[in-house]
Amino acid sequence: MAHDTAHHESNTARIWKVFIILSVITIVEVILGIIKPTFMIETTVISMKLLNWIFIILTVWKAYYITWAFMHMEGETKGLRRSVVWTGIFLICYLIFILLTEGDYVYEVFKAGHKSWDF
């Protein structure tokens, strides 16, 4: 009676690759947060500093990569990958849009003097 022995591959190299990629992105975020380059703070893109946009983009990319690696999305069907990842990306982008729009409006109302800063 022959036994089927499944060959088990080690994922050590893949784990280290994911660790290194996520670590590099996090280190870049931390360095940018500490240094705060002047040109990134003074440059405004769509009513927000360029540095903030870089933080948002890197954070969304890390979230996508974490979903891809730790939820094993690379091995799933295209439809499932799209429904999980695109929904999350869409909701994050929508939340950012709403926060920026409403936050800018509230700031402009308080700045114009219609309301006081009493909170």
JSON list of N, CA, C and O in Angstrom, two decimals, residues 58-118:
[
{"chain": "A", "resi": 58, "resn": "LEU", "atom": "N", "xyz": [1.21, 55.27, 0.97]},
{"chain": "A", "resi": 58, "resn": "LEU", "atom": "CA", "xyz": [2.02, 54.18, 1.52]},
{"chain": "A", "resi": 58, "resn": "LEU", "atom": "C", "xyz": [1.20, 53.30, 2.47]},
{"chain": "A", "resi": 58, "resn": "LEU", "atom": "O", "xyz": [1.36, 52.08, 2.47]},
{"chain": "A", "resi": 59, "resn": "THR", "atom": "N", "xyz": [0.33, 53.90, 3.25]},
{"chain": "A", "resi": 59, "resn": "THR", "atom": "CA", "xyz": [-0.49, 53.12, 4.17]},
{"chain": "A", "resi": 59, "resn": "THR", "atom": "C", "xyz": [-1.49, 52.24, 3.42]},
{"chain": "A", "resi": 59, "resn": "THR", "atom": "O", "xyz": [-1.69, 51.07, 3.78]},
{"chain": "A", "resi": 60, "resn": "VAL", "atom": "N", "xyz": [-2.12, 52.79, 2.39]},
{"chain": "A", "resi": 60, "resn": "VAL", "atom": "CA", "xyz": [-3.05, 51.98, 1.59]},
{"chain": "A", "resi": 60, "resn": "VAL", "atom": "C", "xyz": [-2.30, 50.86, 0.89]},
{"chain": "A", "resi": 60, "resn": "VAL", "atom": "O", "xyz": [-2.79, 49.72, 0.82]},
{"chain": "A", "resi": 61, "resn": "TRP", "atom": "N", "xyz": [-1.09, 51.14, 0.39]},
{"chain": "A", "resi": 61, "resn": "TRP", "atom": "CA", "xyz": [-0.31, 50.09, -0.27]},
{"chain": "A", "resi": 61, "resn": "TRP", "atom": "C", "xyz": [0.07, 49.00, 0.72]},
{"chain": "A", "resi": 61, "resn": "TRP", "atom": "O", "xyz": [0.03, 47.81, 0.39]},
{"chain": "A", "resi": 62, "resn": "LYS", "atom": "N", "xyz": [0.44, 49.39, 1.94]},
{"chain": "A", "resi": 62, "resn": "LYS", "atom": "CA", "xyz": [0.76, 48.38, 2.96]},
{"chain": "A", "resi": 62, "resn": "LYS", "atom": "C", "xyz": [-0.47, 47.54, 3.30]},
{"chain": "A", "resi": 62, "resn": "LYS", "atom": "O", "xyz": [-0.37, 46.32, 3.44]},
{"chain": "A", "resi": 63, "resn": "ALA", "atom": "N", "xyz": [-1.61, 48.17, 3.41]},
{"chain": "A", "resi": 63, "resn": "ALA", "atom": "CA", "xyz": [-2.84, 47.43, 3.70]},
{"chain": "A", "resi": 63, "resn": "ALA", "atom": "C", "xyz": [-3.15, 46.44, 2.58]},
{"chain": "A", "resi": 63, "resn": "ALA", "atom": "O", "xyz": [-3.54, 45.29, 2.83]},
{"chain": "A", "resi": 64, "resn": "TYR", "atom": "N", "xyz": [-2.97, 46.87, 1.34]},
{"chain": "A", "resi": 64, "resn": "TYR", "atom": "CA", "xyz": [-3.18, 45.99, 0.19]},
{"chain": "A", "resi": 64, "resn": "TYR", "atom": "C", "xyz": [-2.21, 44.82, 0.24]},
{"chain": "A", "resi": 64, "resn": "TYR", "atom": "O", "xyz": [-2.59, 43.67, 0.04]},
{"chain": "A", "resi": 65, "resn": "TYR", "atom": "N", "xyz": [-0.94, 45.09, 0.52]},
{"chain": "A", "resi": 65, "resn": "TYR", "atom": "CA", "xyz": [0.07, 44.03, 0.53]},
{"chain": "A", "resi": 65, "resn": "TYR", "atom": "C", "xyz": [-0.15, 43.06, 1.68]},
{"chain": "A", "resi": 65, "resn": "TYR", "atom": "O", "xyz": [0.05, 41.86, 1.54]},
{"chain": "A", "resi": 66, "resn": "ILE", "atom": "N", "xyz": [-0.59, 43.58, 2.82]},
{"chain": "A", "resi": 66, "resn": "ILE", "atom": "CA", "xyz": [-0.91, 42.70, 3.95]},
{"chain": "A", "resi": 66, "resn": "ILE", "atom": "C", "xyz": [-2.07, 41.78, 3.59]},
{"chain": "A", "resi": 66, "resn": "ILE", "atom": "O", "xyz": [-2.04, 40.58, 3.87]},
{"chain": "A", "resi": 67, "resn": "THR", "atom": "N", "xyz": [-3.09, 42.34, 2.95]},
{"chain": "A", "resi": 67, "resn": "THR", "atom": "CA", "xyz": [-4.20, 41.51, 2.49]},
{"chain": "A", "resi": 67, "resn": "THR", "atom": "C", "xyz": [-3.73, 40.48, 1.48]},
{"chain": "A", "resi": 67, "resn": "THR", "atom": "O", "xyz": [-4.12, 39.32, 1.55]},
{"chain": "A", "resi": 68, "resn": "TRP", "atom": "N", "xyz": [-2.90, 40.88, 0.56]},
{"chain": "A", "resi": 68, "resn": "TRP", "atom": "CA", "xyz": [-2.39, 40.00, -0.48]},
{"chain": "A", "resi": 68, "resn": "TRP", "atom": "C", "xyz": [-1.57, 38.86, 0.12]},
{"chain": "A", "resi": 68, "resn": "TRP", "atom": "O", "xyz": [-1.72, 37.70, -0.26]},
{"chain": "A", "resi": 69, "resn": "ALA", "atom": "N", "xyz": [-0.70, 39.18, 1.08]},
{"chain": "A", "resi": 69, "resn": "ALA", "atom": "CA", "xyz": [0.23, 38.18, 1.61]},
{"chain": "A", "resi": 69, "resn": "ALA", "atom": "C", "xyz": [-0.40, 37.33, 2.71]},
{"chain": "A", "resi": 69, "resn": "ALA", "atom": "O", "xyz": [-0.31, 36.11, 2.68]},
{"chain": "A", "resi": 70, "resn": "PHE", "atom": "N", "xyz": [-1.01, 37.97, 3.70]},
{"chain": "A", "resi": 70, "resn": "PHE", "atom": "CA", "xyz": [-1.46, 37.23, 4.88]},
{"chain": "A", "resi": 70, "resn": "PHE", "atom": "C", "xyz": [-2.85, 36.63, 4.73]},
{"chain": "A", "resi": 70, "resn": "PHE", "atom": "O", "xyz": [-3.20, 35.71, 5.47]},
{"chain": "A", "resi": 71, "resn": "MET", "atom": "N", "xyz": [-3.65, 37.16, 3.83]},
{"chain": "A", "resi": 71, "resn": "MET", "atom": "CA", "xyz": [-4.95, 36.54, 3.56]},
{"chain": "A", "resi": 71, "resn": "MET", "atom": "C", "xyz": [-4.86, 35.61, 2.35]},
{"chain": "A", "resi": 71, "resn": "MET", "atom": "O", "xyz": [-5.88, 35.12, 1.88]},
{"chain": "A", "resi": 72, "resn": "HIS", "atom": "N", "xyz": [-3.65, 35.43, 1.84]},
{"chain": "A", "resi": 72, "resn": "HIS", "atom": "CA", "xyz": [-3.37, 34.50, 0.73]},
{"chain": "A", "resi": 72, "resn": "HIS", "atom": "C", "xyz": [-4.22, 34.79, -0.51]},
{"chain": "A", "resi": 72, "resn": "HIS", "atom": "O", "xyz": [-4.75, 33.89, -1.14]},
{"chain": "A", "resi": 73, "resn": "MET", "atom": "N", "xyz": [-4.36, 36.07, -0.83]},
{"chain": "A", "resi": 73, "resn": "MET", "atom": "CA", "xyz": [-5.16, 36.47, -1.98]},
{"chain": "A", "resi": 73, "resn": "MET", "atom": "C", "xyz": [-4.52, 36.09, -3.32]},
{"chain": "A", "resi": 73, "resn": "MET", "atom": "O", "xyz": [-5.21, 35.98, -4.31]},
{"chain": "A", "resi": 74, "resn": "GLU", "atom": "N", "xyz": [-3.19, 35.91, -3.33]},
{"chain": "A", "resi": 74, "resn": "GLU", "atom": "CA", "xyz": [-2.54, 35.58, -4.61]},
{"chain": "A", "resi": 74, "resn": "GLU", "atom": "C", "xyz": [-2.97, 34.22, -5.13]},
{"chain": "A", "resi": 74, "resn": "GLU", "atom": "O", "xyz": [-2.88, 33.96, -6.32]},
{"chain": "A", "resi": 75, "resn": "GLY", "atom": "N", "xyz": [-3.47, 33.35, -4.25]},
{"chain": "A", "resi": 75, "resn": "GLY", "atom": "CA", "xyz": [-3.89, 32.02, -4.68]},
{"chain": "A", "resi": 75, "resn": "GLY", "atom": "C", "xyz": [-5.38, 31.90, -4.93]},
{"chain": "A", "resi": 75, "resn": "GLY", "atom": "O", "xyz": [-5.85, 30.83, -5.29]},
{"chain": "A", "resi": 76, "resn": "GLU", "atom": "N", "xyz": [-6.11, 32.97, -4.77]},
{"chain": "A", "resi": 76, "resn": "GLU", "atom": "CA", "xyz": [-7.56, 32.93, -4.94]},
{"chain": "A", "resi": 76, "resn": "GLU", "atom": "C", "xyz": [-7.95, 33.29, -6.37]},
{"chain": "A", "resi": 76, "resn": "GLU", "atom": "O", "xyz": [-7.14, 33.72, -7.17]},
{"chain": "A", "resi": 77, "resn": "THR", "atom": "N", "xyz": [-9.22, 33.12, -6.66]},
{"chain": "A", "resi": 77, "resn": "THR", "atom": "CA", "xyz": [-9.71, 33.46, -7.99]},
{"chain": "A", "resi": 77, "resn": "THR", "atom": "C", "xyz": [-9.72, 34.96, -8.17]},
{"chain": "A", "resi": 77, "resn": "THR", "atom": "O", "xyz": [-9.74, 35.72, -7.19]},
{"chain": "A", "resi": 78, "resn": "LYS", "atom": "N", "xyz": [-9.70, 35.37, -9.43]},
{"chain": "A", "resi": 78, "resn": "LYS", "atom": "CA", "xyz": [-9.65, 36.80, -9.74]},
{"chain": "A", "resi": 78, "resn": "LYS", "atom": "C", "xyz": [-10.85, 37.55, -9.18]},
{"chain": "A", "resi": 78, "resn": "LYS", "atom": "O", "xyz": [-10.73, 38.65, -8.67]},
{"chain": "A", "resi": 79, "resn": "GLY", "atom": "N", "xyz": [-12.02, 36.94, -9.25]},
{"chain": "A", "resi": 79, "resn": "GLY", "atom": "CA", "xyz": [-13.24, 37.59, -8.75]},
{"chain": "A", "resi": 79, "resn": "GLY", "atom": "C", "xyz": [-13.20, 37.82, -7.25]},
{"chain": "A", "resi": 79, "resn": "GLY", "atom": "O", "xyz": [-13.58, 38.89, -6.77]},
{"chain": "A", "resi": 80, "resn": "LEU", "atom": "N", "xyz": [-12.74, 36.84, -6.50]},
{"chain": "A", "resi": 80, "resn": "LEU", "atom": "CA", "xyz": [-12.64, 37.00, -5.04]},
{"chain": "A", "resi": 80, "resn": "LEU", "atom": "C", "xyz": [-11.60, 38.05, -4.68]},
{"chain": "A", "resi": 80, "resn": "LEU", "atom": "O", "xyz": [-11.83, 38.88, -3.81]},
{"chain": "A", "resi": 81, "resn": "ARG", "atom": "N", "xyz": [-10.46, 38.01, -5.36]},
{"chain": "A", "resi": 81, "resn": "ARG", "atom": "CA", "xyz": [-9.42, 39.03, -5.10]},
{"chain": "A", "resi": 81, "resn": "ARG", "atom": "C", "xyz": [-9.96, 40.42, -5.33]},
{"chain": "A", "resi": 81, "resn": "ARG", "atom": "O", "xyz": [-9.77, 41.32, -4.52]},
{"chain": "A", "resi": 82, "resn": "ARG", "atom": "N", "xyz": [-10.63, 40.59, -6.45]},
{"chain": "A", "resi": 82, "resn": "ARG", "atom": "CA", "xyz": [-11.17, 41.92, -6.77]},
{"chain": "A", "resi": 82, "resn": "ARG", "atom": "C", "xyz": [-12.23, 42.34, -5.77]},
{"chain": "A", "resi": 82, "resn": "ARG", "atom": "O", "xyz": [-12.27, 43.51, -5.35]},
{"chain": "A", "resi": 83, "resn": "SER", "atom": "N", "xyz": [-13.11, 41.45, -5.40]},
{"chain": "A", "resi": 83, "resn": "SER", "atom": "CA", "xyz": [-14.18, 41.83, -4.48]},
{"chain": "A", "resi": 83, "resn": "SER", "atom": "C", "xyz": [-13.65, 42.20, -3.10]},
{"chain": "A", "resi": 83, "resn": "SER", "atom": "O", "xyz": [-14.16, 43.12, -2.46]},
{"chain": "A", "resi": 84, "resn": "VAL", "atom": "N", "xyz": [-12.61, 41.53, -2.64]},
{"chain": "A", "resi": 84, "resn": "VAL", "atom": "CA", "xyz": [-12.05, 41.84, -1.33]},
{"chain": "A", "resi": 84, "resn": "VAL", "atom": "C", "xyz": [-11.19, 43.10, -1.39]},
{"chain": "A", "resi": 84, "resn": "VAL", "atom": "O", "xyz": [-11.37, 44.03, -0.62]},
{"chain": "A", "resi": 85, "resn": "VAL", "atom": "N", "xyz": [-10.24, 43.13, -2.32]},
{"chain": "A", "resi": 85, "resn": "VAL", "atom": "CA", "xyz": [-9.26, 44.21, -2.35]},
{"chain": "A", "resi": 85, "resn": "VAL", "atom": "C", "xyz": [-9.87, 45.51, -2.89]},
{"chain": "A", "resi": 85, "resn": "VAL", "atom": "O", "xyz": [-9.70, 46.57, -2.28]},
{"chain": "A", "resi": 86, "resn": "TRP", "atom": "N", "xyz": [-10.59, 45.45, -3.99]},
{"chain": "A", "resi": 86, "resn": "TRP", "atom": "CA", "xyz": [-11.14, 46.66, -4.56]},
{"chain": "A", "resi": 86, "resn": "TRP", "atom": "C", "xyz": [-12.17, 47.31, -3.66]},
{"chain": "A", "resi": 86, "resn": "TRP", "atom": "O", "xyz": [-12.27, 48.53, -3.59]},
{"chain": "A", "resi": 87, "resn": "THR", "atom": "N", "xyz": [-12.95, 46.50, -2.95]},
{"chain": "A", "resi": 87, "resn": "THR", "atom": "CA", "xyz": [-13.93, 47.06, -2.03]},
{"chain": "A", "resi": 87, "resn": "THR", "atom": "C", "xyz": [-13.23, 47.84, -0.92]},
{"chain": "A", "resi": 87, "resn": "THR", "atom": "O", "xyz": [-13.63, 48.96, -0.58]},
{"chain": "A", "resi": 88, "resn": "GLY", "atom": "N", "xyz": [-12.19, 47.24, -0.36]},
{"chain": "A", "resi": 88, "resn": "GLY", "atom": "CA", "xyz": [-11.43, 47.93, 0.68]},
{"chain": "A", "resi": 88, "resn": "GLY", "atom": "C", "xyz": [-10.79, 49.21, 0.18]},
{"chain": "A", "resi": 88, "resn": "GLY", "atom": "O", "xyz": [-10.85, 50.25, 0.84]},
{"chain": "A", "resi": 89, "resn": "ILE", "atom": "N", "xyz": [-10.16, 49.14, -0.99]},
{"chain": "A", "resi": 89, "resn": "ILE", "atom": "CA", "xyz": [-9.52, 50.34, -1.56]},
{"chain": "A", "resi": 89, "resn": "ILE", "atom": "C", "xyz": [-10.56, 51.42, -1.84]},
{"chain": "A", "resi": 89, "resn": "ILE", "atom": "O", "xyz": [-10.35, 52.59, -1.53]},
{"chain": "A", "resi": 90, "resn": "PHE", "atom": "N", "xyz": [-11.70, 51.04, -2.40]},
{"chain": "A", "resi": 90, "resn": "PHE", "atom": "CA", "xyz": [-12.76, 52.00, -2.68]},
{"chain": "A", "resi": 90, "resn": "PHE", "atom": "C", "xyz": [-13.24, 52.67, -1.39]},
{"chain": "A", "resi": 90, "resn": "PHE", "atom": "O", "xyz": [-13.40, 53.90, -1.33]},
{"chain": "A", "resi": 91, "resn": "LEU", "atom": "N", "xyz": [-13.48, 51.87, -0.36]},
{"chain": "A", "resi": 91, "resn": "LEU", "atom": "CA", "xyz": [-13.97, 52.44, 0.90]},
{"chain": "A", "resi": 91, "resn": "LEU", "atom": "C", "xyz": [-12.95, 53.34, 1.56]},
{"chain": "A", "resi": 91, "resn": "LEU", "atom": "O", "xyz": [-13.31, 54.39, 2.12]},
{"chain": "A", "resi": 92, "resn": "ILE", "atom": "N", "xyz": [-11.68, 52.99, 1.49]},
{"chain": "A", "resi": 92, "resn": "ILE", "atom": "CA", "xyz": [-10.64, 53.84, 2.05]},
{"chain": "A", "resi": 92, "resn": "ILE", "atom": "C", "xyz": [-10.57, 55.16, 1.28]},
{"chain": "A", "resi": 92, "resn": "ILE", "atom": "O", "xyz": [-10.51, 56.24, 1.88]},
{"chain": "A", "resi": 93, "resn": "CYS", "atom": "N", "xyz": [-10.59, 55.10, -0.04]},
{"chain": "A", "resi": 93, "resn": "CYS", "atom": "CA", "xyz": [-10.56, 56.32, -0.85]},
{"chain": "A", "resi": 93, "resn": "CYS", "atom": "C", "xyz": [-11.79, 57.19, -0.60]},
{"chain": "A", "resi": 93, "resn": "CYS", "atom": "O", "xyz": [-11.69, 58.42, -0.51]},
{"chain": "A", "resi": 94, "resn": "TYR", "atom": "N", "xyz": [-12.95, 56.57, -0.48]},
{"chain": "A", "resi": 94, "resn": "TYR", "atom": "CA", "xyz": [-14.18, 57.31, -0.19]},
{"chain": "A", "resi": 94, "resn": "TYR", "atom": "C", "xyz": [-14.10, 57.98, 1.18]},
{"chain": "A", "resi": 94, "resn": "TYR", "atom": "O", "xyz": [-14.47, 59.15, 1.32]},
{"chain": "A", "resi": 95, "resn": "LEU", "atom": "N", "xyz": [-13.59, 57.27, 2.17]},
{"chain": "A", "resi": 95, "resn": "LEU", "atom": "CA", "xyz": [-13.44, 57.84, 3.51]},
{"chain": "A", "resi": 95, "resn": "LEU", "atom": "C", "xyz": [-12.48, 59.02, 3.49]},
{"chain": "A", "resi": 95, "resn": "LEU", "atom": "O", "xyz": [-12.76, 60.07, 4.08]},
{"chain": "A", "resi": 96, "resn": "ILE", "atom": "N", "xyz": [-11.38, 58.89, 2.78]},
{"chain": "A", "resi": 96, "resn": "ILE", "atom": "CA", "xyz": [-10.42, 59.98, 2.67]},
{"chain": "A", "resi": 96, "resn": "ILE", "atom": "C", "xyz": [-11.06, 61.20, 2.01]},
{"chain": "A", "resi": 96, "resn": "ILE", "atom": "O", "xyz": [-10.92, 62.33, 2.47]},
{"chain": "A", "resi": 97, "resn": "PHE", "atom": "N", "xyz": [-11.81, 60.96, 0.93]},
{"chain": "A", "resi": 97, "resn": "PHE", "atom": "CA", "xyz": [-12.49, 62.06, 0.23]},
{"chain": "A", "resi": 97, "resn": "PHE", "atom": "C", "xyz": [-13.47, 62.78, 1.16]},
{"chain": "A", "resi": 97, "resn": "PHE", "atom": "O", "xyz": [-13.47, 64.01, 1.24]},
{"chain": "A", "resi": 98, "resn": "ILE", "atom": "N", "xyz": [-14.28, 62.02, 1.87]},
{"chain": "A", "resi": 98, "resn": "ILE", "atom": "CA", "xyz": [-15.27, 62.62, 2.77]},
{"chain": "A", "resi": 98, "resn": "ILE", "atom": "C", "xyz": [-14.58, 63.39, 3.89]},
{"chain": "A", "resi": 98, "resn": "ILE", "atom": "O", "xyz": [-14.96, 64.52, 4.22]},
{"chain": "A", "resi": 99, "resn": "LEU", "atom": "N", "xyz": [-13.54, 62.80, 4.48]},
{"chain": "A", "resi": 99, "resn": "LEU", "atom": "CA", "xyz": [-12.84, 63.48, 5.56]},
{"chain": "A", "resi": 99, "resn": "LEU", "atom": "C", "xyz": [-12.19, 64.78, 5.09]},
{"chain": "A", "resi": 99, "resn": "LEU", "atom": "O", "xyz": [-12.26, 65.80, 5.78]},
{"chain": "A", "resi": 100, "resn": "LEU", "atom": "N", "xyz": [-11.57, 64.74, 3.92]},
{"chain": "A", "resi": 100, "resn": "LEU", "atom": "CA", "xyz": [-10.92, 65.95, 3.41]},
{"chain": "A", "resi": 100, "resn": "LEU", "atom": "C", "xyz": [-11.94, 67.02, 3.04]},
{"chain": "A", "resi": 100, "resn": "LEU", "atom": "O", "xyz": [-11.75, 68.20, 3.33]},
{"chain": "A", "resi": 101, "resn": "THR", "atom": "N", "xyz": [-13.03, 66.62, 2.42]},
{"chain": "A", "resi": 101, "resn": "THR", "atom": "CA", "xyz": [-14.06, 67.58, 2.02]},
{"chain": "A", "resi": 101, "resn": "THR", "atom": "C", "xyz": [-14.71, 68.23, 3.24]},
{"chain": "A", "resi": 101, "resn": "THR", "atom": "O", "xyz": [-14.80, 69.46, 3.33]},
{"chain": "A", "resi": 102, "resn": "GLU", "atom": "N", "xyz": [-15.15, 67.42, 4.17]},
{"chain": "A", "resi": 102, "resn": "GLU", "atom": "CA", "xyz": [-15.81, 67.95, 5.35]},
{"chain": "A", "resi": 102, "resn": "GLU", "atom": "C", "xyz": [-14.84, 68.70, 6.26]},
{"chain": "A", "resi": 102, "resn": "GLU", "atom": "O", "xyz": [-15.19, 69.73, 6.83]},
{"chain": "A", "resi": 103, "resn": "GLY", "atom": "N", "xyz": [-13.64, 68.17, 6.40]},
{"chain": "A", "resi": 103, "resn": "GLY", "atom": "CA", "xyz": [-12.64, 68.84, 7.24]},
{"chain": "A", "resi": 103, "resn": "GLY", "atom": "C", "xyz": [-12.27, 70.20, 6.70]},
{"chain": "A", "resi": 103, "resn": "GLY", "atom": "O", "xyz": [-12.13, 71.17, 7.45]},
{"chain": "A", "resi": 104, "resn": "ASP", "atom": "N", "xyz": [-12.12, 70.30, 5.37]},
{"chain": "A", "resi": 104, "resn": "ASP", "atom": "CA", "xyz": [-11.80, 71.59, 4.75]},
{"chain": "A", "resi": 104, "resn": "ASP", "atom": "C", "xyz": [-12.96, 72.57, 4.93]},
{"chain": "A", "resi": 104, "resn": "ASP", "atom": "O", "xyz": [-12.74, 73.75, 5.20]},
{"chain": "A", "resi": 105, "resn": "TYR", "atom": "N", "xyz": [-14.18, 72.08, 4.80]},
{"chain": "A", "resi": 105, "resn": "TYR", "atom": "CA", "xyz": [-15.34, 72.95, 4.99]},
{"chain": "A", "resi": 105, "resn": "TYR", "atom": "C", "xyz": [-15.40, 73.48, 6.42]},
{"chain": "A", "resi": 105, "resn": "TYR", "atom": "O", "xyz": [-15.59, 74.68, 6.65]},
{"chain": "A", "resi": 106, "resn": "VAL", "atom": "N", "xyz": [-15.24, 72.59, 7.40]},
{"chain": "A", "resi": 106, "resn": "VAL", "atom": "CA", "xyz": [-15.28, 73.01, 8.81]},
{"chain": "A", "resi": 106, "resn": "VAL", "atom": "C", "xyz": [-14.16, 74.00, 9.09]},
{"chain": "A", "resi": 106, "resn": "VAL", "atom": "O", "xyz": [-14.36, 75.02, 9.76]},
{"chain": "A", "resi": 107, "resn": "TYR", "atom": "N", "xyz": [-12.97, 73.74, 8.56]},
{"chain": "A", "resi": 107, "resn": "TYR", "atom": "CA", "xyz": [-11.84, 74.66, 8.76]},
{"chain": "A", "resi": 107, "resn": "TYR", "atom": "C", "xyz": [-12.16, 76.03, 8.17]},
{"chain": "A", "resi": 107, "resn": "TYR", "atom": "O", "xyz": [-11.91, 77.05, 8.81]},
{"chain": "A", "resi": 108, "resn": "GLU", "atom": "N", "xyz": [-12.69, 76.07, 6.97]},
{"chain": "A", "resi": 108, "resn": "GLU", "atom": "CA", "xyz": [-13.01, 77.35, 6.33]},
{"chain": "A", "resi": 108, "resn": "GLU", "atom": "C", "xyz": [-14.09, 78.10, 7.10]},
{"chain": "A", "resi": 108, "resn": "GLU", "atom": "O", "xyz": [-14.05, 79.33, 7.19]},
{"chain": "A", "resi": 109, "resn": "VAL", "atom": "N", "xyz": [-15.08, 77.40, 7.64]},
{"chain": "A", "resi": 109, "resn": "VAL", "atom": "CA", "xyz": [-16.14, 78.06, 8.42]},
{"chain": "A", "resi": 109, "resn": "VAL", "atom": "C", "xyz": [-15.55, 78.68, 9.67]},
{"chain": "A", "resi": 109, "resn": "VAL", "atom": "O", "xyz": [-15.83, 79.84, 10.00]},
{"chain": "A", "resi": 110, "resn": "PHE", "atom": "N", "xyz": [-14.70, 77.95, 10.37]},
{"chain": "A", "resi": 110, "resn": "PHE", "atom": "CA", "xyz": [-14.09, 78.50, 11.58]},
{"chain": "A", "resi": 110, "resn": "PHE", "atom": "C", "xyz": [-13.10, 79.61, 11.25]},
{"chain": "A", "resi": 110, "resn": "PHE", "atom": "O", "xyz": [-12.98, 80.59, 11.97]},
{"chain": "A", "resi": 111, "resn": "LYS", "atom": "N", "xyz": [-12.38, 79.46, 10.14]},
{"chain": "A", "resi": 111, "resn": "LYS", "atom": "CA", "xyz": [-11.40, 80.47, 9.74]},
{"chain": "A", "resi": 111, "resn": "LYS", "atom": "C", "xyz": [-12.08, 81.77, 9.35]},
{"chain": "A", "resi": 111, "resn": "LYS", "atom": "O", "xyz": [-11.58, 82.86, 9.62]},
{"chain": "A", "resi": 112, "resn": "ALA", "atom": "N", "xyz": [-13.26, 81.68, 8.72]},
{"chain": "A", "resi": 112, "resn": "ALA", "atom": "CA", "xyz": [-13.98, 82.87, 8.27]},
{"chain": "A", "resi": 112, "resn": "ALA", "atom": "C", "xyz": [-14.63, 83.61, 9.44]},
{"chain": "A", "resi": 112, "resn": "ALA", "atom": "O", "xyz": [-15.10, 84.73, 9.28]},
{"chain": "A", "resi": 113, "resn": "GLY", "atom": "N", "xyz": [-14.67, 82.98, 10.61]},
{"chain": "A", "resi": 113, "resn": "GLY", "atom": "CA", "xyz": [-15.19, 83.68, 11.78]},
{"chain": "A", "resi": 113, "resn": "GLY", "atom": "C", "xyz": [-16.68, 83.49, 12.01]},
{"chain": "A", "resi": 113, "resn": "GLY", "atom": "O", "xyz": [-17.26, 84.17, 12.84]},
{"chain": "A", "resi": 114, "resn": "HIS", "atom": "N", "xyz": [-17.32, 82.62, 11.24]},
{"chain": "A", "resi": 114, "resn": "HIS", "atom": "CA", "xyz": [-18.75, 82.39, 11.45]},
{"chain": "A", "resi": 114, "resn": "HIS", "atom": "C", "xyz": [-19.02, 81.63, 12.75]},
{"chain": "A", "resi": 114, "resn": "HIS", "atom": "O", "xyz": [-20.06, 81.76, 13.35]},
{"chain": "A", "resi": 115, "resn": "LYS", "atom": "N", "xyz": [-18.06, 80.84, 13.17]},
{"chain": "A", "resi": 115, "resn": "LYS", "atom": "CA", "xyz": [-18.15, 80.10, 14.41]},
{"chain": "A", "resi": 115, "resn": "LYS", "atom": "C", "xyz": [-16.87, 80.34, 15.20]},
{"chain": "A", "resi": 115, "resn": "LYS", "atom": "O", "xyz": [-15.85, 80.73, 14.66]},
{"chain": "A", "resi": 116, "resn": "SER", "atom": "N", "xyz": [-16.93, 80.07, 16.49]},
{"chain": "A", "resi": 116, "resn": "SER", "atom": "CA", "xyz": [-15.73, 80.25, 17.30]},
{"chain": "A", "resi": 116, "resn": "SER", "atom": "C", "xyz": [-15.11, 78.89, 17.60]},
{"chain": "A", "resi": 116, "resn": "SER", "atom": "O", "xyz": [-15.78, 77.87, 17.56]},
{"chain": "A", "resi": 117, "resn": "TRP", "atom": "N", "xyz": [-13.82, 78.93, 17.89]},
{"chain": "A", "resi": 117, "resn": "TRP", "atom": "CA", "xyz": [-13.08, 77.70, 18.24]},
{"chain": "A", "resi": 117, "resn": "TRP", "atom": "C", "xyz": [-13.31, 77.44, 19.72]},
{"chain": "A", "resi": 117, "resn": "TRP", "atom": "O", "xyz": [-12.47, 77.74, 20.55]},
{"chain": "A", "resi": 118, "resn": "ASP", "atom": "N", "xyz": [-14.47, 76.90, 20.09]},
{"chain": "A", "resi": 118, "resn": "ASP", "atom": "CA", "xyz": [-14.76, 76.71, 21.50]},
{"chain": "A", "resi": 118, "resn": "ASP", "atom": "C", "xyz": [-14.80, 75.24, 21.90]},
{"chain": "A", "resi": 118, "resn": "ASP", "atom": "O", "xyz": [-15.47, 74.87, 22.85]}
]
